């Protein structure tokens, strides 16, 4: 009887609901539309279509109408007349506008007067990168992104429209959920792997990233907008039933490029004997290099390395193979849930990321979580909180200086005649000329740990005044960073001190408080106004502590309590603050004529009281021509907008306290504590400003099958915050002054073409291109009126040239009769000399910053199978091979002390040898000679990522009770093309333009799964 009652209850419940299914298609071409929202009218019961435009929904038995909505389409209300409801949706080019997040608010794309590009979160999900800014490369015109290192978690160098300053900062401002944040290299060491604070964020939690490029878009951020703004918006929940997503990826990575080949043991021996012969052949009556080798073996004057090597059978060691972590595994798992009601919505997630480096002894791990809530506390009062927490761990390397503990140096510093293992299989600790990287990776420590909590909280009150809204925000970004370095006492950097240890801790708190009023109103006749006033205060506090010691009691004891000789205890504190007042007005007349104005007054603690405040502003206008009557019925032009803007932004990104005369204190000066002048302050320091004009055209034609934009910009930076060299008689090396001007100008274009739009087949291609030309217009002058230039051995800052343009002696080849290397005395075309010191530095053309960047993209889908590909090009710049003295010298550096590259075999051997790249080898150690032979064209193209996947049809997913199932395989950096055949290192170098012995970018293949419930 109980069973019967239960069955009756089930039947009654099932009788109260019914299942509706169908397909939503485009009226233009009949293709299915994914992501369409379907809601039972008058309720929150709903779902969305899958990738094929199909849906299935359980609705109450008395439901009458379904409402279909999608951005860019006219909403449809369809009656429920059966179990199948199919809908065709029409495009709404005028009524619906793509919403662009601008940081302090959002605007429809057609209403924007500035230059902005928004990248959707779907382009960032499941990317095999530790730092989400890596995923932007090639997706935004005018934005140059390069990896400072391929070490997982490292900082990316981003330049938006070139370089705006000479010695002040050039990094863009990052804004997360409307709040300016500090993105920096959190690492405590300048010689080790750097660590980006952006690497603490999970890219799967990101809804969108908007890049703001011109003054109209960035002036709202005042003094921090000169270098562009990157606005990051995290995901939030939407009313409706709970949506659960699980994603998993697993794959493998290797170096994207192999780097230059090095000499084999036999080649190295050949060149070594040749050097002996060329240097001592006449003095010791040696008839040939072979005779020099015999003499060397008999006398043992320079050691017995090669004799012992031959006695052992001449084994060759490929040190690159030894230090490479082949097919380094990488994995990521994410679980998220979102949903809510009209009163409360939520998004929560948990993620785990793990990536081993492609070199032994390094990896990166991250645990992350997010909780975003929006709640209507009472009518017209809403509370919102967005919170992320993460813990990141980076096992790094000393990779940015001449530290032999960096395993990457083994390929270029370790001789191939030395063996990594002993006969019993143990690591050969002492047999090599330098530390064995296998031993270093096993025994030494370079650990960075970062815990980050980011909390953005706001209360919004819809005031009794209609359309007047008050919002108050309280936000905190808290970092706890710990670094530990240990060098073992047996072999390596710690053997001279019987072991060495260093610990550093850095705690940073960034607080932002905002209060704003937003007022929207309409004046009769279609005049719409949006007005915002905002007050903001930002405070940043940093506490740093470090200690080190040496003389460790035993191998394996790595903590400082085991150091017999504490050598350092140090701590310091710094803080800075910014206060701002902002006013913004946006005007629109019937969506045709747009104007906006922004003014911001900002005060910074980096300047004295008299110069603390600066005023920044912008004006912009746009004309939506397609909304004019003469184009309203056009069957070709769907959107056409002219836009122009002008504005002034600022830059105050200099070291703290530069306006003050400061004293340094030393704890040990002749046995006593002492103070001494430490900074030549300048109380007149004030804001560096950038004046930017931007004009452009945005368009869409043929039912928006072809969309794009074309634009021009010119940015002039004035009152540059410049570190000007001083006379040594002053007792100081330099002083920061407001002096000098510099400009960047260029063109940008974007184009997207839907080549094919069909029901089950789509093909689209697109691309972007950006140019930037940089020129220094004015610099400081000395008392004689002569320009003060900044010059080092390879670069120079001078008016009429790009900032830090390449400046060095010009290589003239090899003398075919003597084998001497030659240089031009005064640049190409002048007389030549074999004495490097007689060759003058001259301009080589170009700088380290690309003058042309471009991105390409392709999308194909066919019956659930899809292919996406993205490429990136950078060109017009040059890069310099920094370590050539160790690897490219025709002397003992390459064949005795370190390890030369295989290209050295193309050398002069006898009179009459013409066209060789290298001169004669000699047994000598030449000084470091920097010249144009090792300056290369930096042009390269990289196939950034290729994804092949399949979305299972609803007929299959419904059988396994899931809303969606996607499987895919993705490759990154699968192809690299380099223009200059002499550039053997990876072409993607940091903004300095020097190739380093850091880890190169990776080439990876991952397999992934996405499940939606």
Short mmCIF file of N, CA and C in Angstrom, two decimals, residues 376-510:
data_model
loop_
_atom_site.label_atom_id
_atom_site.label_comp_id
_atom_site.label_asym_id
_atom_site.label_seq_id
_atom_site.Cartn_x
_atom_site.Cartn_y
_atom_site.Cartn_z
N UNK A 376 20.48 41.47 -2.92
CA UNK A 376 19.60 42.60 -2.68
C UNK A 376 19.19 42.56 -1.21
N UNK A 377 19.84 43.41 -0.41
CA UNK A 377 19.60 43.39 1.04
C UNK A 377 18.18 43.81 1.34
N UNK A 378 17.75 44.83 0.69
CA UNK A 378 16.37 45.31 0.77
C UNK A 378 16.11 46.07 -0.53
N UNK A 379 14.89 46.38 -0.84
CA UNK A 379 14.62 47.10 -2.09
C UNK A 379 15.51 48.32 -2.26
N UNK A 380 16.14 48.40 -3.42
CA UNK A 380 17.02 49.51 -3.81
C UNK A 380 18.36 49.55 -3.08
N UNK A 381 18.68 48.50 -2.33
CA UNK A 381 19.96 48.43 -1.65
C UNK A 381 20.61 47.08 -1.94
N UNK A 382 21.77 47.10 -2.60
CA UNK A 382 22.43 45.88 -3.05
C UNK A 382 23.85 45.82 -2.50
N UNK A 383 24.20 44.66 -2.02
CA UNK A 383 25.56 44.41 -1.55
C UNK A 383 26.23 43.42 -2.50
N UNK A 384 27.49 43.71 -2.86
CA UNK A 384 28.25 42.83 -3.74
C UNK A 384 29.64 42.61 -3.17
N UNK A 385 30.10 41.38 -3.23
CA UNK A 385 31.45 41.07 -2.80
C UNK A 385 32.08 40.09 -3.79
N UNK A 386 33.30 40.39 -4.16
CA UNK A 386 34.07 39.53 -5.08
C UNK A 386 35.40 39.21 -4.41
N UNK A 387 35.64 37.93 -4.22
CA UNK A 387 36.79 37.51 -3.43
C UNK A 387 37.54 36.38 -4.14
N UNK A 388 38.83 36.53 -4.18
CA UNK A 388 39.69 35.45 -4.67
C UNK A 388 40.82 35.25 -3.68
N UNK A 389 41.20 34.02 -3.52
CA UNK A 389 42.33 33.67 -2.66
C UNK A 389 43.17 32.63 -3.39
N UNK A 390 44.46 32.75 -3.27
CA UNK A 390 45.33 31.79 -3.96
C UNK A 390 46.63 31.63 -3.20
N UNK A 391 47.23 30.49 -3.40
CA UNK A 391 48.57 30.22 -2.88
C UNK A 391 49.39 29.66 -4.02
N UNK A 392 50.47 30.37 -4.36
CA UNK A 392 51.32 29.98 -5.48
C UNK A 392 52.70 29.60 -4.97
N UNK A 393 53.28 28.61 -5.62
CA UNK A 393 54.62 28.14 -5.28
C UNK A 393 55.44 28.05 -6.55
N UNK A 394 56.59 28.68 -6.54
CA UNK A 394 57.50 28.65 -7.69
C UNK A 394 58.87 28.16 -7.24
N UNK A 395 59.27 27.05 -7.80
CA UNK A 395 60.63 26.55 -7.61
C UNK A 395 61.45 27.13 -8.75
N UNK A 396 62.13 28.23 -8.49
CA UNK A 396 62.77 29.00 -9.55
C UNK A 396 64.24 28.69 -9.72
N UNK A 397 64.91 29.62 -10.43
CA UNK A 397 66.32 29.46 -10.76
C UNK A 397 67.00 30.81 -10.64
N UNK A 398 68.31 30.79 -10.45
CA UNK A 398 69.10 32.02 -10.61
C UNK A 398 69.43 32.14 -12.08
N UNK A 399 68.53 32.76 -12.84
CA UNK A 399 68.65 32.70 -14.31
C UNK A 399 68.92 34.04 -14.97
N UNK A 400 69.04 35.13 -14.21
CA UNK A 400 69.20 36.43 -14.84
C UNK A 400 70.56 37.04 -14.56
N UNK A 401 71.53 36.25 -14.20
CA UNK A 401 72.87 36.77 -13.99
C UNK A 401 73.86 35.62 -14.17
N UNK A 402 75.14 35.89 -13.98
CA UNK A 402 76.17 34.88 -14.22
C UNK A 402 76.32 33.95 -13.03
N UNK A 403 75.26 33.26 -12.70
CA UNK A 403 75.30 32.28 -11.63
C UNK A 403 75.39 30.89 -12.25
N UNK A 404 76.40 30.15 -11.88
CA UNK A 404 76.59 28.84 -12.48
C UNK A 404 75.61 27.81 -11.95
N UNK A 405 74.80 28.19 -10.95
CA UNK A 405 73.78 27.26 -10.47
C UNK A 405 72.58 27.21 -11.39
N UNK A 406 72.51 28.10 -12.38
CA UNK A 406 71.45 28.05 -13.37
C UNK A 406 71.71 26.90 -14.33
N UNK A 407 70.85 25.88 -14.36
CA UNK A 407 71.13 24.74 -15.24
C UNK A 407 71.18 25.11 -16.71
N UNK A 408 70.52 26.23 -17.11
CA UNK A 408 70.57 26.65 -18.50
C UNK A 408 71.98 26.98 -18.95
N UNK A 409 72.85 27.38 -18.02
CA UNK A 409 74.21 27.72 -18.40
C UNK A 409 75.03 26.49 -18.77
N UNK A 410 74.58 25.32 -18.36
CA UNK A 410 75.38 24.11 -18.59
C UNK A 410 75.64 23.89 -20.08
N UNK A 411 74.63 24.13 -20.91
CA UNK A 411 74.79 23.91 -22.35
C UNK A 411 75.91 24.77 -22.90
N UNK A 412 76.05 26.00 -22.39
CA UNK A 412 76.99 26.96 -22.95
C UNK A 412 78.26 27.11 -22.12
N UNK A 413 78.29 26.52 -20.93
CA UNK A 413 79.46 26.65 -20.08
C UNK A 413 80.16 25.32 -19.81
N UNK A 414 79.46 24.20 -19.95
CA UNK A 414 80.03 22.90 -19.61
C UNK A 414 80.64 22.24 -20.84
N UNK A 415 81.89 21.77 -20.76
CA UNK A 415 82.51 21.10 -21.91
C UNK A 415 81.85 19.75 -22.19
N UNK A 416 81.69 19.40 -23.45
CA UNK A 416 81.07 18.12 -23.79
C UNK A 416 81.97 16.93 -23.47
N UNK A 417 83.24 17.19 -23.12
CA UNK A 417 84.15 16.09 -22.81
C UNK A 417 84.02 15.65 -21.35
N UNK A 418 83.23 16.42 -20.55
CA UNK A 418 83.01 16.05 -19.16
C UNK A 418 81.74 15.22 -19.04
N UNK A 419 81.73 14.30 -18.08
CA UNK A 419 80.61 13.38 -17.94
C UNK A 419 79.75 13.72 -16.72
N UNK A 420 78.41 13.66 -16.88
CA UNK A 420 77.53 14.03 -15.77
C UNK A 420 77.46 12.98 -14.67
N UNK A 421 77.76 11.70 -15.00
CA UNK A 421 77.64 10.63 -14.01
C UNK A 421 78.97 9.87 -13.90
N UNK A 422 79.20 9.31 -12.73
CA UNK A 422 80.33 8.42 -12.53
C UNK A 422 79.97 7.02 -13.00
N UNK A 423 80.95 6.14 -13.00
CA UNK A 423 80.72 4.78 -13.48
C UNK A 423 79.67 4.05 -12.67
N UNK A 424 79.54 4.38 -11.37
CA UNK A 424 78.55 3.70 -10.54
C UNK A 424 77.17 4.31 -10.66
N UNK A 425 77.01 5.31 -11.55
CA UNK A 425 75.71 5.94 -11.77
C UNK A 425 75.42 7.13 -10.90
N UNK A 426 76.29 7.44 -9.94
CA UNK A 426 76.09 8.60 -9.08
C UNK A 426 76.50 9.88 -9.82
N UNK A 427 76.04 10.99 -9.31
CA UNK A 427 76.33 12.27 -9.95
C UNK A 427 77.81 12.62 -9.81
N UNK A 428 78.40 13.05 -10.92
CA UNK A 428 79.80 13.45 -10.94
C UNK A 428 79.89 14.87 -10.37
N UNK A 429 80.20 14.97 -9.09
CA UNK A 429 80.17 16.27 -8.42
C UNK A 429 81.41 17.10 -8.75
N UNK A 430 82.58 16.48 -8.72
CA UNK A 430 83.83 17.23 -8.82
C UNK A 430 84.51 17.10 -10.17
N UNK A 431 84.13 16.15 -11.00
CA UNK A 431 84.89 15.89 -12.21
C UNK A 431 84.73 16.95 -13.28
N UNK A 432 83.71 17.79 -13.20
CA UNK A 432 83.48 18.80 -14.23
C UNK A 432 84.18 20.10 -13.87
N UNK A 433 84.41 20.95 -14.88
CA UNK A 433 85.10 22.21 -14.65
C UNK A 433 84.24 23.21 -13.91
N UNK A 434 82.92 23.00 -13.92
CA UNK A 434 81.99 23.86 -13.20
C UNK A 434 80.96 22.97 -12.51
N UNK A 435 80.10 23.54 -11.67
CA UNK A 435 79.15 22.72 -10.93
C UNK A 435 78.25 21.92 -11.86
N UNK A 436 78.09 20.66 -11.55
CA UNK A 436 77.21 19.80 -12.33
C UNK A 436 75.76 20.21 -12.04
N UNK A 437 74.99 20.60 -13.08
CA UNK A 437 73.62 21.06 -12.83
C UNK A 437 72.73 20.01 -12.19
N UNK A 438 73.05 18.74 -12.40
CA UNK A 438 72.28 17.68 -11.75
C UNK A 438 72.42 17.76 -10.24
N UNK A 439 73.63 18.02 -9.77
CA UNK A 439 73.87 18.15 -8.34
C UNK A 439 73.21 19.42 -7.79
N UNK A 440 73.33 20.50 -8.53
CA UNK A 440 72.74 21.77 -8.09
C UNK A 440 71.23 21.65 -7.99
N UNK A 441 70.60 21.05 -8.99
CA UNK A 441 69.14 20.90 -8.97
C UNK A 441 68.68 20.03 -7.82
N UNK A 442 69.52 19.08 -7.44
CA UNK A 442 69.16 18.17 -6.35
C UNK A 442 69.36 18.80 -4.98
N UNK A 443 70.39 19.64 -4.83
CA UNK A 443 70.78 20.10 -3.50
C UNK A 443 70.41 21.55 -3.19
N UNK A 444 70.36 22.41 -4.20
CA UNK A 444 70.13 23.83 -3.94
C UNK A 444 68.64 24.17 -3.95
N UNK A 445 68.30 25.31 -3.38
CA UNK A 445 66.90 25.72 -3.23
C UNK A 445 66.74 27.17 -3.68
N UNK A 446 65.70 27.42 -4.49
CA UNK A 446 65.26 28.77 -4.86
C UNK A 446 63.73 28.77 -4.87
N UNK A 447 63.14 28.89 -3.72
CA UNK A 447 61.68 28.73 -3.57
C UNK A 447 61.02 30.08 -3.31
N UNK A 448 59.94 30.33 -4.07
CA UNK A 448 59.10 31.50 -3.83
C UNK A 448 57.69 31.03 -3.53
N UNK A 449 57.08 31.62 -2.51
CA UNK A 449 55.71 31.30 -2.15
C UNK A 449 54.93 32.60 -2.00
N UNK A 450 53.78 32.65 -2.64
CA UNK A 450 52.95 33.85 -2.60
C UNK A 450 51.52 33.46 -2.22
N UNK A 451 51.05 34.06 -1.15
CA UNK A 451 49.64 33.93 -0.77
C UNK A 451 48.98 35.29 -1.01
N UNK A 452 47.90 35.26 -1.78
CA UNK A 452 47.24 36.52 -2.15
C UNK A 452 45.75 36.44 -1.87
N UNK A 453 45.24 37.46 -1.21
CA UNK A 453 43.81 37.58 -0.97
C UNK A 453 43.35 38.90 -1.57
N UNK A 454 42.37 38.80 -2.44
CA UNK A 454 41.84 39.96 -3.13
C UNK A 454 40.35 40.04 -2.85
N UNK A 455 39.92 41.13 -2.21
CA UNK A 455 38.52 41.26 -1.82
C UNK A 455 37.99 42.62 -2.24
N UNK A 456 36.99 42.62 -3.12
CA UNK A 456 36.34 43.84 -3.59
C UNK A 456 34.90 43.83 -3.09
N UNK A 457 34.53 44.84 -2.31
CA UNK A 457 33.21 44.87 -1.68
C UNK A 457 32.53 46.21 -1.96
N UNK A 458 31.25 46.17 -2.26
CA UNK A 458 30.54 47.40 -2.58
C UNK A 458 29.10 47.34 -2.09
N UNK A 459 28.57 48.51 -1.80
CA UNK A 459 27.16 48.69 -1.49
C UNK A 459 26.60 49.72 -2.47
N UNK A 460 25.48 49.38 -3.12
CA UNK A 460 24.86 50.28 -4.09
C UNK A 460 23.45 50.64 -3.61
N UNK A 461 23.19 51.95 -3.59
CA UNK A 461 21.90 52.45 -3.11
C UNK A 461 21.23 53.26 -4.22
N UNK A 462 20.07 52.79 -4.65
CA UNK A 462 19.26 53.55 -5.58
C UNK A 462 18.49 54.59 -4.78
N UNK A 463 18.96 55.82 -4.81
CA UNK A 463 18.44 56.87 -3.95
C UNK A 463 17.00 57.24 -4.32
N UNK A 464 16.31 57.95 -3.43
CA UNK A 464 14.96 58.39 -3.76
C UNK A 464 14.88 59.26 -5.00
N UNK A 465 15.99 59.91 -5.36
CA UNK A 465 16.02 60.68 -6.60
C UNK A 465 16.12 59.70 -7.76
N UNK A 466 15.19 59.76 -8.65
CA UNK A 466 15.13 58.80 -9.75
C UNK A 466 16.42 58.80 -10.55
N UNK A 467 16.95 57.60 -10.79
CA UNK A 467 18.15 57.38 -11.60
C UNK A 467 19.43 57.95 -10.97
N UNK A 468 19.40 58.26 -9.69
CA UNK A 468 20.60 58.67 -8.97
C UNK A 468 21.04 57.51 -8.08
N UNK A 469 22.23 57.01 -8.32
CA UNK A 469 22.73 55.82 -7.64
C UNK A 469 24.03 56.15 -6.91
N UNK A 470 24.10 55.76 -5.65
CA UNK A 470 25.30 55.95 -4.85
C UNK A 470 25.96 54.58 -4.62
N UNK A 471 27.28 54.53 -4.82
CA UNK A 471 28.03 53.28 -4.62
C UNK A 471 29.25 53.57 -3.76
N UNK A 472 29.47 52.71 -2.80
CA UNK A 472 30.66 52.80 -1.95
C UNK A 472 31.41 51.48 -2.01
N UNK A 473 32.71 51.56 -2.20
CA UNK A 473 33.55 50.36 -2.32
C UNK A 473 34.65 50.38 -1.28
N UNK A 474 34.93 49.22 -0.75
CA UNK A 474 36.08 49.01 0.13
C UNK A 474 36.80 47.77 -0.39
N UNK A 475 38.08 47.89 -0.68
CA UNK A 475 38.81 46.82 -1.34
C UNK A 475 40.18 46.65 -0.72
N UNK A 476 40.64 45.41 -0.71
CA UNK A 476 41.99 45.13 -0.21
C UNK A 476 42.63 44.06 -1.07
N UNK A 477 43.89 44.28 -1.36
CA UNK A 477 44.71 43.30 -2.07
C UNK A 477 45.91 43.02 -1.17
N UNK A 478 45.97 41.83 -0.59
CA UNK A 478 46.97 41.50 0.42
C UNK A 478 47.88 40.39 -0.09
N UNK A 479 49.19 40.67 -0.07
CA UNK A 479 50.20 39.70 -0.50
C UNK A 479 51.06 39.29 0.69
N UNK A 480 51.33 38.02 0.80
CA UNK A 480 52.36 37.53 1.72
C UNK A 480 53.32 36.70 0.88
N UNK A 481 54.54 37.18 0.76
CA UNK A 481 55.54 36.53 -0.10
C UNK A 481 56.71 36.05 0.75
N UNK A 482 57.16 34.83 0.50
CA UNK A 482 58.31 34.25 1.20
C UNK A 482 59.28 33.66 0.19
N UNK A 483 60.55 33.97 0.40
CA UNK A 483 61.58 33.46 -0.51
C UNK A 483 62.68 32.78 0.29
N UNK A 484 63.14 31.64 -0.21
CA UNK A 484 64.22 30.91 0.45
C UNK A 484 65.25 30.49 -0.59
N UNK A 485 66.50 30.85 -0.29
CA UNK A 485 67.62 30.44 -1.15
C UNK A 485 68.62 29.66 -0.30
N UNK A 486 69.11 28.57 -0.87
CA UNK A 486 70.12 27.77 -0.17
C UNK A 486 71.12 27.28 -1.19
N UNK A 487 72.42 27.41 -0.86
CA UNK A 487 73.49 26.90 -1.70
C UNK A 487 74.30 25.89 -0.89
N UNK A 488 74.38 24.69 -1.42
CA UNK A 488 75.02 23.61 -0.68
C UNK A 488 76.52 23.87 -0.50
N UNK A 489 77.13 23.32 0.54
CA UNK A 489 78.55 23.59 0.83
C UNK A 489 79.52 22.74 0.03
N UNK A 490 79.02 21.78 -0.73
CA UNK A 490 79.92 20.84 -1.40
C UNK A 490 80.41 21.37 -2.74
N UNK A 491 79.47 21.86 -3.60
CA UNK A 491 79.85 22.27 -4.95
C UNK A 491 78.88 23.32 -5.44
N UNK A 492 79.42 24.36 -6.05
CA UNK A 492 78.57 25.40 -6.60
C UNK A 492 78.83 26.75 -5.97
N UNK A 493 77.83 27.60 -5.96
CA UNK A 493 77.99 28.96 -5.45
C UNK A 493 78.23 29.00 -3.95
N UNK A 494 77.96 27.91 -3.23
CA UNK A 494 78.14 27.91 -1.79
C UNK A 494 79.38 27.22 -1.30
N UNK A 495 80.21 26.66 -2.20
CA UNK A 495 81.35 25.88 -1.71
C UNK A 495 82.44 26.75 -1.07
N UNK A 496 82.58 28.00 -1.49
CA UNK A 496 83.61 28.86 -0.88
C UNK A 496 83.25 29.33 0.51
N UNK A 497 81.97 29.26 0.87
CA UNK A 497 81.54 29.74 2.18
C UNK A 497 80.96 28.61 3.02
N UNK A 498 81.22 27.37 2.61
CA UNK A 498 80.70 26.20 3.32
C UNK A 498 79.17 26.25 3.44
N UNK A 499 78.54 26.63 2.34
CA UNK A 499 77.09 26.72 2.31
C UNK A 499 76.60 28.13 2.58
N UNK A 500 75.51 28.49 1.93
CA UNK A 500 74.97 29.84 2.08
C UNK A 500 73.45 29.77 2.06
N UNK A 501 72.81 30.58 2.90
CA UNK A 501 71.35 30.63 2.94
C UNK A 501 70.84 32.05 3.04
N UNK A 502 69.67 32.30 2.46
CA UNK A 502 69.06 33.63 2.50
C UNK A 502 67.55 33.46 2.55
N UNK A 503 66.90 34.17 3.45
CA UNK A 503 65.45 34.15 3.57
C UNK A 503 64.94 35.57 3.52
N UNK A 504 63.88 35.81 2.72
CA UNK A 504 63.29 37.13 2.62
C UNK A 504 61.78 37.01 2.71
N UNK A 505 61.16 37.96 3.39
CA UNK A 505 59.70 38.00 3.52
C UNK A 505 59.21 39.40 3.13
N UNK A 506 58.13 39.41 2.37
CA UNK A 506 57.58 40.69 1.91
C UNK A 506 56.07 40.65 2.08
N UNK A 507 55.54 41.56 2.89
CA UNK A 507 54.11 41.68 3.10
C UNK A 507 53.63 43.00 2.49
N UNK A 508 52.66 42.90 1.59
CA UNK A 508 52.14 44.09 0.93
C UNK A 508 50.63 44.15 1.11
N UNK A 509 50.13 45.32 1.49
CA UNK A 509 48.68 45.55 1.60
C UNK A 509 48.33 46.76 0.76
N UNK A 510 47.40 46.58 -0.15
CA UNK A 510 46.94 47.67 -1.01
C UNK A 510 45.46 47.89 -0.72
#
